[in-house]
Coordinates of C-alpha atoms in Angstrom, one line a residue:
M1 CA 19.2 -1.3 -19.2
N2 CA 21.1 -3.8 -21.2
G3 CA 21.3 -7.5 -20.9
T4 CA 24.2 -7.3 -18.4
G5 CA 22.3 -5.3 -15.9
E6 CA 24.2 -2.1 -16.7
G7 CA 22.6 1.2 -17.7
R8 CA 20.4 3.8 -16.2
G9 CA 18.2 1.4 -14.3
M10 CA 15.3 2.7 -12.2
A11 CA 15.1 3.8 -8.7
A12 CA 13.4 1.3 -6.4
D13 CA 11.1 4.0 -5.1
G14 CA 10.7 6.1 -8.3
P15 CA 7.7 6.5 -10.6
E16 CA 9.1 3.9 -13.1
A17 CA 9.3 1.2 -10.4
R18 CA 5.8 2.0 -9.1
E19 CA 4.4 1.8 -12.7
F20 CA 6.3 -1.4 -13.3
V21 CA 4.8 -3.0 -10.2
A22 CA 1.4 -1.7 -11.1
A23 CA 1.7 -3.2 -14.6
L24 CA 2.6 -6.6 -13.1
V25 CA -0.4 -6.5 -10.9
R26 CA -2.7 -5.5 -13.8
A27 CA -1.2 -8.4 -15.8
G28 CA -2.2 -10.8 -13.1
A29 CA 1.4 -11.7 -12.1
P30 CA 1.1 -14.7 -9.7
S31 CA 1.9 -14.3 -6.1
A32 CA 4.8 -16.3 -4.8
D33 CA 4.2 -18.8 -2.1
G34 CA 6.0 -18.4 1.2
P35 CA 5.8 -16.2 4.3
A36 CA 4.4 -12.7 4.2
A37 CA 6.8 -10.1 3.1
L38 CA 6.0 -7.4 5.7
A39 CA 7.8 -7.7 9.0
V40 CA 5.0 -6.5 11.2
P41 CA 3.1 -8.4 13.9
E42 CA -0.1 -10.1 13.2
A43 CA -3.2 -7.9 13.9
E44 CA -6.9 -7.7 13.4
A45 CA -8.0 -6.0 10.2
E46 CA -9.8 -3.2 12.1
E47 CA -6.6 -2.3 13.9
V48 CA -4.6 -2.1 10.7
I49 CA -7.3 -0.2 8.9
A50 CA -7.5 2.3 11.8
V51 CA -3.8 3.0 11.7
A52 CA -3.7 3.3 7.9
R53 CA -6.8 5.6 7.9
R54 CA -5.3 7.9 10.6
L55 CA -2.1 8.2 8.6
A56 CA -3.8 8.7 5.3
L57 CA -6.2 11.4 6.6
R58 CA -3.1 13.4 7.8
V59 CA -1.8 13.6 4.2
V60 CA -5.0 14.3 2.2
P61 CA -4.9 17.8 0.9
E62 CA -7.2 20.3 2.6
G63 CA -10.6 20.5 1.1
R64 CA -10.6 17.0 -0.3
W65 CA -13.3 15.4 1.7
W66 CA -13.0 11.8 0.5
P67 CA -9.7 10.3 -0.8
R68 CA -10.1 8.6 -4.2
P69 CA -6.7 7.0 -5.3
A70 CA -6.1 5.9 -8.8
T71 CA -6.9 2.3 -9.7
A72 CA -3.2 1.6 -10.4
L73 CA -2.4 2.7 -6.8
L74 CA -5.1 0.4 -5.5
D75 CA -3.6 -2.5 -7.3
M76 CA -0.1 -1.5 -6.0
A77 CA -1.4 -1.2 -2.4
T78 CA -3.0 -4.6 -2.6
A79 CA 0.0 -6.3 -4.0
L80 CA 2.8 -4.7 -2.0
V81 CA 1.1 -4.1 1.4
V82 CA -2.3 -5.7 2.0
D83 CA -1.5 -9.1 0.5
E84 CA 1.9 -9.1 2.2
H85 CA 0.5 -8.5 5.8
P86 CA 0.9 -11.7 7.8
S87 CA -2.7 -11.6 9.0
A88 CA -4.2 -10.9 5.5
P89 CA -5.4 -14.5 5.0
Q90 CA -7.8 -14.1 8.0
W91 CA -9.3 -10.8 6.9
S92 CA -12.6 -10.6 4.9
A93 CA -12.7 -9.2 1.4
A94 CA -14.4 -6.1 2.6
E95 CA -11.7 -5.5 5.2
R96 CA -9.0 -6.0 2.7
Q97 CA -10.7 -3.6 0.3
R98 CA -11.0 -0.9 3.0
L99 CA -7.4 -1.2 3.9
T100 CA -6.3 -1.1 0.3
G101 CA -8.0 2.2 -0.2
W102 CA -6.3 3.8 2.8
V103 CA -2.9 2.4 1.8
A104 CA -3.4 3.7 -1.8
V105 CA -4.0 7.2 -0.4
L106 CA -0.7 6.9 1.6
I107 CA 1.1 5.9 -1.6
E108 CA -0.5 8.6 -3.7
H109 CA 0.5 11.4 -1.3
R110 CA 3.7 10.1 0.4
G111 CA 5.0 7.3 -1.8
E112 CA 7.3 4.8 -0.2
D113 CA 7.6 7.1 2.8
G114 CA 3.9 6.6 3.5
V115 CA 4.3 2.9 3.4
Q116 CA 7.3 3.0 5.7
E117 CA 5.4 5.2 8.1
L118 CA 2.6 2.7 8.2
L119 CA 4.9 -0.2 8.8
R120 CA 6.6 1.6 11.7
A121 CA 3.1 2.5 13.2
L122 CA 2.2 -1.2 12.9
G123 CA 5.3 -2.2 14.9
G124 CA 7.5 -3.1 12.0
G125 CA 10.5 -1.2 13.1

């Protein structure tokens, strides 16, 4: 992409965009202050974890008994979903970590579609 914003660019849900976000997270890009970015109702961590777990287990390939997403996907799940949930500040570190793992599995196997399915299941439209 050139300085004017013209050029090939990258798809917002493509692998280049996901890697770009993961690189920002790894670099320690600061979070912006303001309201949570996810338009979902507030909820207890256990409720959100249960929904994410149910959806993630549906997409794990047969024979894979325990999902282990890549570290970059964990970072992305944290930055784009877990940290942006409106109830996240009230959750414990352990709860946030458990949710991150399940969201990363959704991202690994379903990409943006998995995240959107999670948001719909949580009441976000």
